[in-house]
Amino acid sequence: MPRQAGRSLRRLESHAKVTGTVEYVHNLELPGMLHGKIFRSTVPHARLARVDVAAARTAPGVEQVITGQDVLSIIPDPYYGPAFHDQPILALEKVRFAGEPVAIVLAADPYAAQAALDLIEVEYEELPAVYNEVEAALKGAPLVHDKLRPGSMFADLIHVRPRSGSNVHVDYRVRRGDVEEAFRASERVFEDTFHTPAVAAAPLEPIVTVAEPGGSGPLTIHSATQNPSFVRGELARLLGWPENRVRVRTAFLGGGFGGKQYIKLEALAAASTLLAQRPVKISLTMDEQFVTITRHASTIRMKTGVSADGRILARECEIWWNGGAYADIGPRVTQKAGFTSAGPYDIENVSIDSYAVYTNLPPAGALRGFGVPQVNWAHETQGDRIARELGMDPLEFRLKNLLRNGRPQASGTILQDSGTEEVTKEVASAMRWAEPLDCGTGTTRRGRGVALAIKAGVTPTTSVAIVTLAGDGSCTVYAGTVDVGQGSQTVLAQIAAEGLALRAEEVRVIHPDTDATPYDMGSVGSRSTFHMGLAIQGATEQVSRQLIEMAAPVLGADAADLELYDGSVVARGRGDAEISFRELMATRFGKNTGTLVGSGSFTASYDTPDPDTGQSDDVAVFWMIGAVGAEVTVDTETGKVMVQRLVNVADVGKAINPLLVSTQLSGGALLQFGYAMSEEMRFEEGQLVNSGLAQYKIPTMLDMPKSVEVVLVEVPHRNGPLGAKGMGETGTLAVSAAIGNAVFDALGVQVKELPLTPERVLRAIRAGAGRPLED
Amino acid sequence: MSILGRSARRANPPEGVPLDYIEPATLGVAVELLASDEAARPLGGGTALMLLMRYGFLRPSRLVGLRRLASDLGGISVNDRHELRLGALTTLRDLELSRQVARSAPVLVEALHIVGNVRVRNAATLGGHLAHGDPHQDLPPILLAMGARAHAVGPRGSRWIPLDQLNLGYYQTALEPAELLTELALPVQPEGTQGSYTKFTAVSAEDWPALGVAVFFRRDQDRLAGVRLALSAAMDRPQRLAGVEAMLDGERPSESLFQAAAETASSAVEPMADGGGSTAYKREMIRVHVRRALEKTMRAPALRSG
Ligand SMILES: Cc1cc2nc3c(=O)[nH]c(=O)nc-3n(C[C@H](O)[C@H](O)[C@H](O)COP(=O)(O)OP(=O)(O)OC[C@H]3O[C@@H](n4cnc5c(N)ncnc54)[C@H](O)[C@@H]3O)c2cc1C
């Protein structure tokens, strides 16, 4: 029987997925179900003078129309959110962005509900609004929230210190060494400002929730969520109920990418179903998804001092995160991306200020990378400028400053078990960096670039798992990990199978259902294989121990000589003495009866950072380390960039499933490729002008890099399951900068704002040539 | 992008009025159904209309489905003037796969391969494409440069509309309310015609054009003759550039001539900014792509008679 860890097993649900037989909440229909359609604010910032739903209430087919006032009757304090409790289920006194839910119409026919939206009349008293993250942080900017409402759910966010009287709701900082002194001692000081736009997660399965009132049973929420346990806790808090009266379950998710994190439609669906006493489904259109959650737009100012021989002596980062109208998980983005914003480098003097800023735009949250793709764009783009101006090879410059195991990261936490050197070496070899590249002379230029990445695995978080063995010896895993398409069901089955010496195909991993699966913090931040993997290992150890204890007397052997092999307990060195799990269960419980239960949990350690300096001994459960290489051609007359090669190198610790790990990395790289090249939410006076996939352009097959390559590096993590570490985001982090650096190599000019649209690149070319494009 | 224009052609019905869908069996009834209701709309493939409705830009009270008229409004044939006759209900996919079209209008087929995607082309009709009036479409500049005429039938009878008179502005056409496009006549191109269509997309490969350039000419000895050049997507409607055509006609092709023509083209129009680029960028793209389109046309095969 092959080892289960290390098998390139195809996803166990592949066949069911391609034949259309897997469950998605999107397809769920319940008897008596109503459809909810949301009336959304048309203005970015206003006092609600009047919300008149009388005509909609009497429209044909309409069962009920619910406003913020109605919600108050069952949820007196209806503000939700993972970091702050700042988002009302439906707008109350104010609306804070164009697209904010103001009312919901319930009807058995979704088209009747949609039609009735036209009959709702809202009178707005418009207020001054603010959209830009830097302007919003200034004193005197219009305030999006008059009062801050910090939450209390996550340990890593408890210390965030909200600021009142400002749109800056989190002000996170790192202080290490003395940057001012080091700038004075530097040979050269470089200062640049970078921008990234808001972008959309755009999963193809919409954000969707179906809620059932439950009657005497629990309130039941079927939701395409990445965080079922969190949703349960949050609904219980809102309702003032114990958690055991709320049941949250998921099925497969048709993509999430962060867009389905924490709580999205669940509170509105819960309020609707409780008021209507009928099942209610809310399913967003693609356009609605765009105003529900975005990836933060950002402005990043980076100042770096270097010695004559290219050592980075000091780096100062100032980051403004455009959080939109509600904090969502922005505070964690502010902190997590904040403390790695100086990059995977060994720098003695670091100063970081990272500000979460409210604006009158749709809320921003985490989107594959928790802000690191934004800060990476800044430090890796500036890195190439520094190298060029010092006359150094960009890779040599990086190697010279590389953060190595045993050295402190900017947060003070010592790097360990991380392949920073290995990924750098691998990317150099894959890119044949030592060989020269002909950049060309005509209107097509070639260039290549590399970028390195570091991201901290979120901590402290918890996963709990239960593993059972049925009377027939078959194994079931009860895990709260959501399979969003990343293949977690397969990998968790492999980990359980490895622990019980079964084949992964024989193990069943059930979808999260808080009535059955124990707590898990969520399928976010590349944490599931590591955390849930460890919890499952703990659970399979318990089952395994019970099996061996049961088998010892039956086989007349010493427990110490027994081991599991292919569905049986065997006595080592005595080939014929073995008993199958099924027979063993029968000896204990009777034929085909009974259950063995094992449980395990894992909570990562954490050292709360000092609030003034951000210093901590233990700020990351593992480090995600990656390197990207890109080779491009640029049409110098149009500015159009074609990526010829995109090489993604990642330290995965141990590839429990090399096939899935590779597709996660290439998938992540291509997701970020879109954000690097074309994707950008464009707002005019707070109104999104390119919502939906017709206007907001995701790359098509014809736009993709000609060659997408993945290289795995395996530097085992001392605590990881079989040495594995998280890698679901590693592939996204450095893609933009690697492509930008390749463009820089091709043209000799830098673009500091994403995405690299032809116009932006052409403008840079023309400005560089002293012939700026005249408007 | 192209769907944000609100058509001023017809009134929207009062809110909440349910939609009525009818598929008449004759052209006469179709016209009557349209004429008797201010807020009625003909429906071809629906690829454009459905988006406009979904975004709330249009709220027709009645949709008049045309598909049962395929026997009158469909088909590809040659008329008695040897022109290619393309029925208004012909799908873009049928045009793309037609041997007859490939023979007499290869440039059209080349462009059809990259109109939207195959799912759109399977549904979209030629009539809908032209009546939509969206300046960001690929076929109008080609048809314009080829000298096509459209036939329309309305309550006041039928008429031929030369393509240069069909588009009046942004999402505006010369079609009267209740007037239906029935067919398009594509004149025989002179023997030896070389042509090309250049589509430039700024954001993703599969997109509405940010700029379209259609060019046709013959070569008379070593000189250019019968030059026709049309642009689209940068302005509110597809346009032929008479000034540029005149400066090329009768001249010997050369790098400097093409460069000068491109300069003239870029200053001849006032490009409008959209998701594909600013005015300045579009102007620059006209300069680049008119030159490239002329060079590409030089390399294009010459049309043989037959
Ligand atoms: C995803 C997508 C991508 C696209 N990409 C491109 C592209 O790359 N290039 C490009 O050129 N175009 C593109 N298009 C536009 C496409 O070409 C048009 O939507 C299509 O040609 C319209 O034809 P239809 O039959 O579907 O028209 P419909 O949607 O049925 O109708 C369009 C308009 O014409 C009217 N109408 C329809 N038929 C007639 C008739 N016979 N007489 C009078 N009025 C009529 C309708 O009332 C409506 O106002 C794209 C469209 C989509 C949806």
PDB file of N, CA and C and ligand atoms in Angstrom, chain A residues 694 697, chain B residues 2 7 9 34 40-52 58 63 66 73 88-90 92 114-117 120 123-134 136-140 175 179-182 197 199 201 205-209, ligand 1:
ATOM      1  N   ALA A 694     -18.670  41.753 -17.548  1.00  0.00           N
ATOM      2  CA  ALA A 694     -18.625  42.310 -18.901  1.00  0.00           C
ATOM      3  C   ALA A 694     -17.675  43.496 -18.943  1.00  0.00           C
ATOM      4  N   LYS A 697     -12.555  43.326 -16.298  1.00  0.00           N
ATOM      5  CA  LYS A 697     -12.013  42.257 -17.133  1.00  0.00           C
ATOM      6  C   LYS A 697     -11.057  41.329 -16.392  1.00  0.00           C
TER       7      LYS A 697
ATOM      8  N   SER B   2     -19.750  49.033 -23.445  1.00  0.00           N
ATOM      9  CA  SER B   2     -20.729  49.476 -24.405  1.00  0.00           C
ATOM     10  C   SER B   2     -22.156  49.467 -23.918  1.00  0.00           C
ATOM     11  N   SER B   7     -30.844  54.120 -24.539  1.00  0.00           N
ATOM     12  CA  SER B   7     -31.377  54.455 -25.848  1.00  0.00           C
ATOM     13  C   SER B   7     -32.536  55.425 -25.677  1.00  0.00           C
ATOM     14  N   ARG B   9     -34.544  56.051 -27.973  1.00  0.00           N
ATOM     15  CA  ARG B   9     -35.473  55.810 -29.076  1.00  0.00           C
ATOM     16  C   ARG B   9     -36.899  55.545 -28.599  1.00  0.00           C
ATOM     17  N   LEU B  34     -44.984  46.045 -33.039  1.00  0.00           N
ATOM     18  CA  LEU B  34     -44.043  47.066 -32.570  1.00  0.00           C
ATOM     19  C   LEU B  34     -44.678  48.449 -32.647  1.00  0.00           C
ATOM     20  N   ALA B  40     -42.480  48.711 -26.967  1.00  0.00           N
ATOM     21  CA  ALA B  40     -42.141  47.369 -27.446  1.00  0.00           C
ATOM     22  C   ALA B  40     -40.752  47.396 -28.075  1.00  0.00           C
ATOM     23  N   ARG B  41     -40.129  46.232 -28.126  1.00  0.00           N
ATOM     24  CA  ARG B  41     -38.773  46.120 -28.664  1.00  0.00           C
ATOM     25  C   ARG B  41     -38.643  44.826 -29.442  1.00  0.00           C
ATOM     26  N   PRO B  42     -37.995  44.877 -30.614  1.00  0.00           N
ATOM     27  CA  PRO B  42     -37.716  43.614 -31.289  1.00  0.00           C
ATOM     28  C   PRO B  42     -36.573  42.873 -30.593  1.00  0.00           C
ATOM     29  N   LEU B  43     -36.620  41.563 -30.634  1.00  0.00           N
ATOM     30  CA  LEU B  43     -35.585  40.744 -30.014  1.00  0.00           C
ATOM     31  C   LEU B  43     -34.950  39.836 -31.064  1.00  0.00           C
ATOM     32  N   GLY B  44     -33.658  40.031 -31.300  1.00  0.00           N
ATOM     33  CA  GLY B  44     -32.927  39.134 -32.199  1.00  0.00           C
ATOM     34  C   GLY B  44     -32.345  38.005 -31.361  1.00  0.00           C
ATOM     35  N   GLY B  45     -31.031  38.022 -31.192  1.00  0.00           N
ATOM     36  CA  GLY B  45     -30.408  36.999 -30.351  1.00  0.00           C
ATOM     37  C   GLY B  45     -30.493  37.345 -28.882  1.00  0.00           C
ATOM     38  N   GLY B  46     -30.805  38.597 -28.586  1.00  0.00           N
ATOM     39  CA  GLY B  46     -30.975  39.010 -27.196  1.00  0.00           C
ATOM     40  C   GLY B  46     -29.673  39.250 -26.448  1.00  0.00           C
ATOM     41  N   THR B  47     -28.541  39.096 -27.089  1.00  0.00           N
ATOM     42  CA  THR B  47     -27.279  39.215 -26.335  1.00  0.00           C
ATOM     43  C   THR B  47     -27.046  40.634 -25.846  1.00  0.00           C
ATOM     44  N   ALA B  48     -27.520  41.603 -26.604  1.00  0.00           N
ATOM     45  CA  ALA B  48     -27.356  42.995 -26.179  1.00  0.00           C
ATOM     46  C   ALA B  48     -28.562  43.446 -25.358  1.00  0.00           C
ATOM     47  N   LEU B  49     -29.724  43.126 -25.853  1.00  0.00           N
ATOM     48  CA  LEU B  49     -30.952  43.595 -25.218  1.00  0.00           C
ATOM     49  C   LEU B  49     -31.087  43.087 -23.778  1.00  0.00           C
ATOM     50  N   MET B  50     -30.745  41.813 -23.579  1.00  0.00           N
ATOM     51  CA  MET B  50     -30.898  41.239 -22.236  1.00  0.00           C
ATOM     52  C   MET B  50     -29.980  41.942 -21.235  1.00  0.00           C
ATOM     53  N   LEU B  51     -28.786  42.301 -21.691  1.00  0.00           N
ATOM     54  CA  LEU B  51     -27.875  43.016 -20.778  1.00  0.00           C
ATOM     55  C   LEU B  51     -28.446  44.386 -20.438  1.00  0.00           C
ATOM     56  N   LEU B  52     -28.976  45.078 -21.450  1.00  0.00           N
ATOM     57  CA  LEU B  52     -29.545  46.409 -21.198  1.00  0.00           C
ATOM     58  C   LEU B  52     -30.701  46.317 -20.213  1.00  0.00           C
ATOM     59  N   LEU B  58     -33.116  49.640 -19.941  1.00  0.00           N
ATOM     60  CA  LEU B  58     -34.282  49.494 -20.798  1.00  0.00           C
ATOM     61  C   LEU B  58     -35.294  48.672 -20.041  1.00  0.00           C
ATOM     62  N   LEU B  63     -41.684  42.301 -25.739  1.00  0.00           N
ATOM     63  CA  LEU B  63     -40.585  41.879 -26.607  1.00  0.00           C
ATOM     64  C   LEU B  63     -41.192  41.125 -27.781  1.00  0.00           C
ATOM     65  N   LEU B  66     -38.114  37.610 -32.964  1.00  0.00           N
ATOM     66  CA  LEU B  66     -38.102  37.565 -34.434  1.00  0.00           C
ATOM     67  C   LEU B  66     -37.815  36.178 -34.991  1.00  0.00           C
ATOM     68  N   LEU B  73     -36.194  36.447 -43.031  1.00  0.00           N
ATOM     69  CA  LEU B  73     -35.103  37.316 -42.591  1.00  0.00           C
ATOM     70  C   LEU B  73     -33.770  36.578 -42.417  1.00  0.00           C
ATOM     71  N   ALA B  88     -31.158  39.426 -41.914  1.00  0.00           N
ATOM     72  CA  ALA B  88     -30.931  40.078 -40.605  1.00  0.00           C
ATOM     73  C   ALA B  88     -30.932  39.086 -39.450  1.00  0.00           C
ATOM     74  N   LEU B  89     -31.579  37.936 -39.634  1.00  0.00           N
ATOM     75  CA  LEU B  89     -31.607  36.964 -38.538  1.00  0.00           C
ATOM     76  C   LEU B  89     -30.463  35.955 -38.610  1.00  0.00           C
ATOM     77  N   THR B  90     -29.605  36.100 -39.602  1.00  0.00           N
ATOM     78  CA  THR B  90     -28.438  35.215 -39.672  1.00  0.00           C
ATOM     79  C   THR B  90     -27.602  35.427 -38.415  1.00  0.00           C
ATOM     80  N   LEU B  92     -24.237  35.456 -36.115  1.00  0.00           N
ATOM     81  CA  LEU B  92     -22.838  35.776 -36.411  1.00  0.00           C
ATOM     82  C   LEU B  92     -22.048  34.490 -36.633  1.00  0.00           C
ATOM     83  N   ILE B 114     -13.284  36.792 -33.788  1.00  0.00           N
ATOM     84  CA  ILE B 114     -12.944  37.434 -32.507  1.00  0.00           C
ATOM     85  C   ILE B 114     -14.032  38.393 -32.022  1.00  0.00           C
ATOM     86  N   VAL B 115     -15.252  38.207 -32.500  1.00  0.00           N
ATOM     87  CA  VAL B 115     -16.373  38.961 -31.919  1.00  0.00           C
ATOM     88  C   VAL B 115     -16.807  38.210 -30.658  1.00  0.00           C
ATOM     89  N   GLY B 116     -16.647  38.854 -29.520  1.00  0.00           N
ATOM     90  CA  GLY B 116     -17.065  38.245 -28.254  1.00  0.00           C
ATOM     91  C   GLY B 116     -16.491  36.847 -28.141  1.00  0.00           C
ATOM     92  N   ASN B 117     -17.382  35.898 -27.953  1.00  0.00           N
ATOM     93  CA  ASN B 117     -16.949  34.507 -27.892  1.00  0.00           C
ATOM     94  C   ASN B 117     -17.980  33.670 -28.631  1.00  0.00           C
ATOM     95  N   VAL B 120     -21.649  33.870 -27.612  1.00  0.00           N
ATOM     96  CA  VAL B 120     -22.323  35.101 -28.058  1.00  0.00           C
ATOM     97  C   VAL B 120     -22.626  35.005 -29.552  1.00  0.00           C
ATOM     98  N   ALA B 123     -25.690  33.094 -30.712  1.00  0.00           N
ATOM     99  CA  ALA B 123     -27.011  33.684 -30.477  1.00  0.00           C
ATOM    100  C   ALA B 123     -27.190  35.004 -31.230  1.00  0.00           C
ATOM    101  N   ALA B 124     -26.132  35.794 -31.297  1.00  0.00           N
ATOM    102  CA  ALA B 124     -26.260  37.153 -31.842  1.00  0.00           C
ATOM    103  C   ALA B 124     -26.596  37.122 -33.326  1.00  0.00           C
ATOM    104  N   THR B 125     -27.464  38.062 -33.724  1.00  0.00           N
ATOM    105  CA  THR B 125     -27.852  38.143 -35.138  1.00  0.00           C
ATOM    106  C   THR B 125     -27.228  39.377 -35.777  1.00  0.00           C
ATOM    107  N   LEU B 126     -27.118  39.331 -37.084  1.00  0.00           N
ATOM    108  CA  LEU B 126     -26.561  40.464 -37.809  1.00  0.00           C
ATOM    109  C   LEU B 126     -27.451  41.693 -37.633  1.00  0.00           C
ATOM    110  N   GLY B 127     -28.762  41.488 -37.673  1.00  0.00           N
ATOM    111  CA  GLY B 127     -29.691  42.606 -37.509  1.00  0.00           C
ATOM    112  C   GLY B 127     -29.543  43.259 -36.143  1.00  0.00           C
ATOM    113  N   GLY B 128     -29.437  42.430 -35.118  1.00  0.00           N
ATOM    114  CA  GLY B 128     -29.271  42.960 -33.767  1.00  0.00           C
ATOM    115  C   GLY B 128     -27.949  43.705 -33.640  1.00  0.00           C
ATOM    116  N   HIS B 129     -26.925  43.158 -34.252  1.00  0.00           N
ATOM    117  CA  HIS B 129     -25.594  43.770 -34.207  1.00  0.00           C
ATOM    118  C   HIS B 129     -25.659  45.199 -34.768  1.00  0.00           C
ATOM    119  N   LEU B 130     -26.352  45.356 -35.892  1.00  0.00           N
ATOM    120  CA  LEU B 130     -26.395  46.669 -36.544  1.00  0.00           C
ATOM    121  C   LEU B 130     -27.382  47.610 -35.875  1.00  0.00           C
ATOM    122  N   ALA B 131     -28.517  47.068 -35.418  1.00  0.00           N
ATOM    123  CA  ALA B 131     -29.547  47.922 -34.821  1.00  0.00           C
ATOM    124  C   ALA B 131     -29.156  48.386 -33.419  1.00  0.00           C
ATOM    125  N   HIS B 132     -28.264  47.659 -32.792  1.00  0.00           N
ATOM    126  CA  HIS B 132     -27.834  47.968 -31.427  1.00  0.00           C
ATOM    127  C   HIS B 132     -27.207  49.374 -31.362  1.00  0.00           C
ATOM    128  N   GLY B 133     -26.476  49.734 -32.395  1.00  0.00           N
ATOM    129  CA  GLY B 133     -25.901  51.081 -32.436  1.00  0.00           C
ATOM    130  C   GLY B 133     -24.750  51.306 -31.480  1.00  0.00           C
ATOM    131  N   ASP B 134     -24.241  50.242 -30.910  1.00  0.00           N
ATOM    132  CA  ASP B 134     -23.094  50.357 -30.002  1.00  0.00           C
ATOM    133  C   ASP B 134     -21.843  50.622 -30.847  1.00  0.00           C
ATOM    134  N   HIS B 136     -18.895  50.226 -30.044  1.00  0.00           N
ATOM    135  CA  HIS B 136     -17.814  49.273 -29.771  1.00  0.00           C
ATOM    136  C   HIS B 136     -18.134  47.922 -30.376  1.00  0.00           C
ATOM    137  N   GLN B 137     -18.360  47.891 -31.679  1.00  0.00           N
ATOM    138  CA  GLN B 137     -18.602  46.593 -32.302  1.00  0.00           C
ATOM    139  C   GLN B 137     -17.662  46.441 -33.493  1.00  0.00           C
ATOM    140  N   ASP B 138     -17.431  45.186 -33.844  1.00  0.00           N
ATOM    141  CA  ASP B 138     -16.392  44.893 -34.833  1.00  0.00           C
ATOM    142  C   ASP B 138     -16.865  44.937 -36.280  1.00  0.00           C
ATOM    143  N   LEU B 139     -18.105  44.546 -36.525  1.00  0.00           N
ATOM    144  CA  LEU B 139     -18.488  44.426 -37.936  1.00  0.00           C
ATOM    145  C   LEU B 139     -18.838  45.756 -38.600  1.00  0.00           C
ATOM    146  N   PRO B 140     -19.450  46.714 -37.912  1.00  0.00           N
ATOM    147  CA  PRO B 140     -19.861  47.934 -38.610  1.00  0.00           C
ATOM    148  C   PRO B 140     -18.751  48.637 -39.396  1.00  0.00           C
ATOM    149  N   LEU B 175     -32.923  54.012 -37.668  1.00  0.00           N
ATOM    150  CA  LEU B 175     -34.158  53.213 -37.703  1.00  0.00           C
ATOM    151  C   LEU B 175     -35.278  53.929 -36.960  1.00  0.00           C
ATOM    152  N   GLU B 179     -39.400  50.036 -36.922  1.00  0.00           N
ATOM    153  CA  GLU B 179     -38.778  49.633 -38.191  1.00  0.00           C
ATOM    154  C   GLU B 179     -37.814  48.477 -37.927  1.00  0.00           C
ATOM    155  N   LEU B 180     -37.877  47.464 -38.779  1.00  0.00           N
ATOM    156  CA  LEU B 180     -37.019  46.292 -38.600  1.00  0.00           C
ATOM    157  C   LEU B 180     -36.004  46.178 -39.719  1.00  0.00           C
ATOM    158  N   LEU B 181     -34.800  45.806 -39.355  1.00  0.00           N
ATOM    159  CA  LEU B 181     -33.804  45.474 -40.372  1.00  0.00           C
ATOM    160  C   LEU B 181     -34.149  44.087 -40.903  1.00  0.00           C
ATOM    161  N   THR B 182     -34.118  43.936 -42.201  1.00  0.00           N
ATOM    162  CA  THR B 182     -34.451  42.624 -42.759  1.00  0.00           C
ATOM    163  C   THR B 182     -33.253  41.979 -43.432  1.00  0.00           C
ATOM    164  N   TYR B 197      -8.862  43.879 -41.150  1.00  0.00           N
ATOM    165  CA  TYR B 197      -9.491  44.483 -39.985  1.00  0.00           C
ATOM    166  C   TYR B 197      -8.548  44.307 -38.809  1.00  0.00           C
ATOM    167  N   LYS B 199      -8.289  44.735 -34.771  1.00  0.00           N
ATOM    168  CA  LYS B 199      -9.018  44.965 -33.517  1.00  0.00           C
ATOM    169  C   LYS B 199      -8.006  45.140 -32.403  1.00  0.00           C
ATOM    170  N   THR B 201      -7.760  45.479 -28.378  1.00  0.00           N
ATOM    171  CA  THR B 201      -8.426  45.459 -27.082  1.00  0.00           C
ATOM    172  C   THR B 201      -7.398  45.868 -26.039  1.00  0.00           C
ATOM    173  N   ALA B 205      -8.086  40.055 -23.953  1.00  0.00           N
ATOM    174  CA  ALA B 205      -8.133  39.670 -25.366  1.00  0.00           C
ATOM    175  C   ALA B 205      -9.572  39.496 -25.834  1.00  0.00           C
ATOM    176  N   GLU B 206     -10.398  38.940 -24.964  1.00  0.00           N
ATOM    177  CA  GLU B 206     -11.782  38.694 -25.348  1.00  0.00           C
ATOM    178  C   GLU B 206     -12.613  39.860 -24.849  1.00  0.00           C
ATOM    179  N   ASP B 207     -12.747  40.865 -25.671  1.00  0.00           N
ATOM    180  CA  ASP B 207     -13.385  42.086 -25.185  1.00  0.00           C
ATOM    181  C   ASP B 207     -13.974  42.830 -26.375  1.00  0.00           C
ATOM    182  N   TRP B 208     -14.836  43.757 -26.090  1.00  0.00           N
ATOM    183  CA  TRP B 208     -15.271  44.697 -27.108  1.00  0.00           C
ATOM    184  C   TRP B 208     -14.030  45.490 -27.543  1.00  0.00           C
ATOM    185  N   PRO B 209     -13.980  45.922 -28.784  1.00  0.00           N
ATOM    186  CA  PRO B 209     -12.772  46.628 -29.223  1.00  0.00           C
ATOM    187  C   PRO B 209     -12.612  47.977 -28.520  1.00  0.00           C
TER     188      PRO B 209
HETATM  189  C1  LIG C   1     -20.271  38.930 -23.691  1.00  0.00           C
HETATM  190  C2  LIG C   1     -20.398  39.727 -24.951  1.00  0.00           C
HETATM  191  C3  LIG C   1     -19.262  40.053 -25.656  1.00  0.00           C
HETATM  192  C4  LIG C   1     -19.354  40.787 -26.830  1.00  0.00           C
HETATM  193  N1  LIG C   1     -18.216  41.079 -27.488  1.00  0.00           N
HETATM  194  C5  LIG C   1     -18.317  41.717 -28.678  1.00  0.00           C
HETATM  195  C6  LIG C   1     -17.164  41.947 -29.480  1.00  0.00           C
HETATM  196  O1  LIG C   1     -16.055  41.564 -29.126  1.00  0.00           O
HETATM  197  N2  LIG C   1     -17.303  42.597 -30.642  1.00  0.00           N
HETATM  198  C7  LIG C   1     -18.533  43.008 -31.079  1.00  0.00           C
HETATM  199  O2  LIG C   1     -18.622  43.527 -32.169  1.00  0.00           O
HETATM  200  N3  LIG C   1     -19.635  42.827 -30.355  1.00  0.00           N
HETATM  201  C8  LIG C   1     -19.552  42.172 -29.172  1.00  0.00           C
HETATM  202  N4  LIG C   1     -20.681  41.946 -28.455  1.00  0.00           N
HETATM  203  C9  LIG C   1     -21.947  42.539 -28.914  1.00  0.00           C
HETATM  204  C10 LIG C   1     -22.674  41.604 -29.825  1.00  0.00           C
HETATM  205  O3  LIG C   1     -22.079  41.625 -31.086  1.00  0.00           O
HETATM  206  C11 LIG C   1     -24.099  42.106 -29.878  1.00  0.00           C
HETATM  207  O4  LIG C   1     -24.656  41.947 -28.607  1.00  0.00           O
HETATM  208  C12 LIG C   1     -24.925  41.321 -30.847  1.00  0.00           C
HETATM  209  O5  LIG C   1     -24.383  41.392 -32.124  1.00  0.00           O
HETATM  210  C13 LIG C   1     -26.347  41.852 -30.868  1.00  0.00           C
HETATM  211  O6  LIG C   1     -27.135  40.957 -31.630  1.00  0.00           O
HETATM  212  P1  LIG C   1     -28.444  40.301 -31.041  1.00  0.00           P
HETATM  213  O7  LIG C   1     -29.104  39.585 -32.142  1.00  0.00           O
HETATM  214  O8  LIG C   1     -28.153  39.503 -29.855  1.00  0.00           O
HETATM  215  O9  LIG C   1     -29.248  41.623 -30.683  1.00  0.00           O
HETATM  216  P2  LIG C   1     -30.393  41.834 -29.623  1.00  0.00           P
HETATM  217  O10 LIG C   1     -29.837  41.863 -28.273  1.00  0.00           O
HETATM  218  O11 LIG C   1     -31.505  40.910 -29.890  1.00  0.00           O
HETATM  219  O12 LIG C   1     -30.849  43.281 -30.048  1.00  0.00           O
HETATM  220  C14 LIG C   1     -29.994  44.398 -30.028  1.00  0.00           C
HETATM  221  C15 LIG C   1     -30.777  45.652 -30.372  1.00  0.00           C
HETATM  222  O13 LIG C   1     -31.228  45.591 -31.704  1.00  0.00           O
HETATM  223  C16 LIG C   1     -32.645  45.557 -31.798  1.00  0.00           C
HETATM  224  N5  LIG C   1     -32.931  44.608 -32.856  1.00  0.00           N
HETATM  225  C17 LIG C   1     -32.640  43.290 -32.878  1.00  0.00           C
HETATM  226  N6  LIG C   1     -32.930  42.764 -34.070  1.00  0.00           N
HETATM  227  C18 LIG C   1     -33.409  43.780 -34.821  1.00  0.00           C
HETATM  228  C19 LIG C   1     -33.866  43.867 -36.186  1.00  0.00           C
HETATM  229  N7  LIG C   1     -33.866  42.811 -37.002  1.00  0.00           N
HETATM  230  N8  LIG C   1     -34.287  45.073 -36.608  1.00  0.00           N
HETATM  231  C20 LIG C   1     -34.285  46.146 -35.830  1.00  0.00           C
HETATM  232  N9  LIG C   1     -33.871  46.127 -34.544  1.00  0.00           N
HETATM  233  C21 LIG C   1     -33.421  44.947 -34.073  1.00  0.00           C
HETATM  234  C22 LIG C   1     -33.113  45.202 -30.421  1.00  0.00           C
HETATM  235  O14 LIG C   1     -34.379  45.706 -30.144  1.00  0.00           O
HETATM  236  C23 LIG C   1     -32.045  45.830 -29.559  1.00  0.00           C
HETATM  237  O15 LIG C   1     -32.275  47.194 -29.433  1.00  0.00           O
HETATM  238  C24 LIG C   1     -20.612  41.208 -27.289  1.00  0.00           C
HETATM  239  C25 LIG C   1     -21.765  40.883 -26.570  1.00  0.00           C
HETATM  240  C26 LIG C   1     -21.665  40.155 -25.413  1.00  0.00           C
HETATM  241  C27 LIG C   1     -22.917  39.815 -24.678  1.00  0.00           C
END
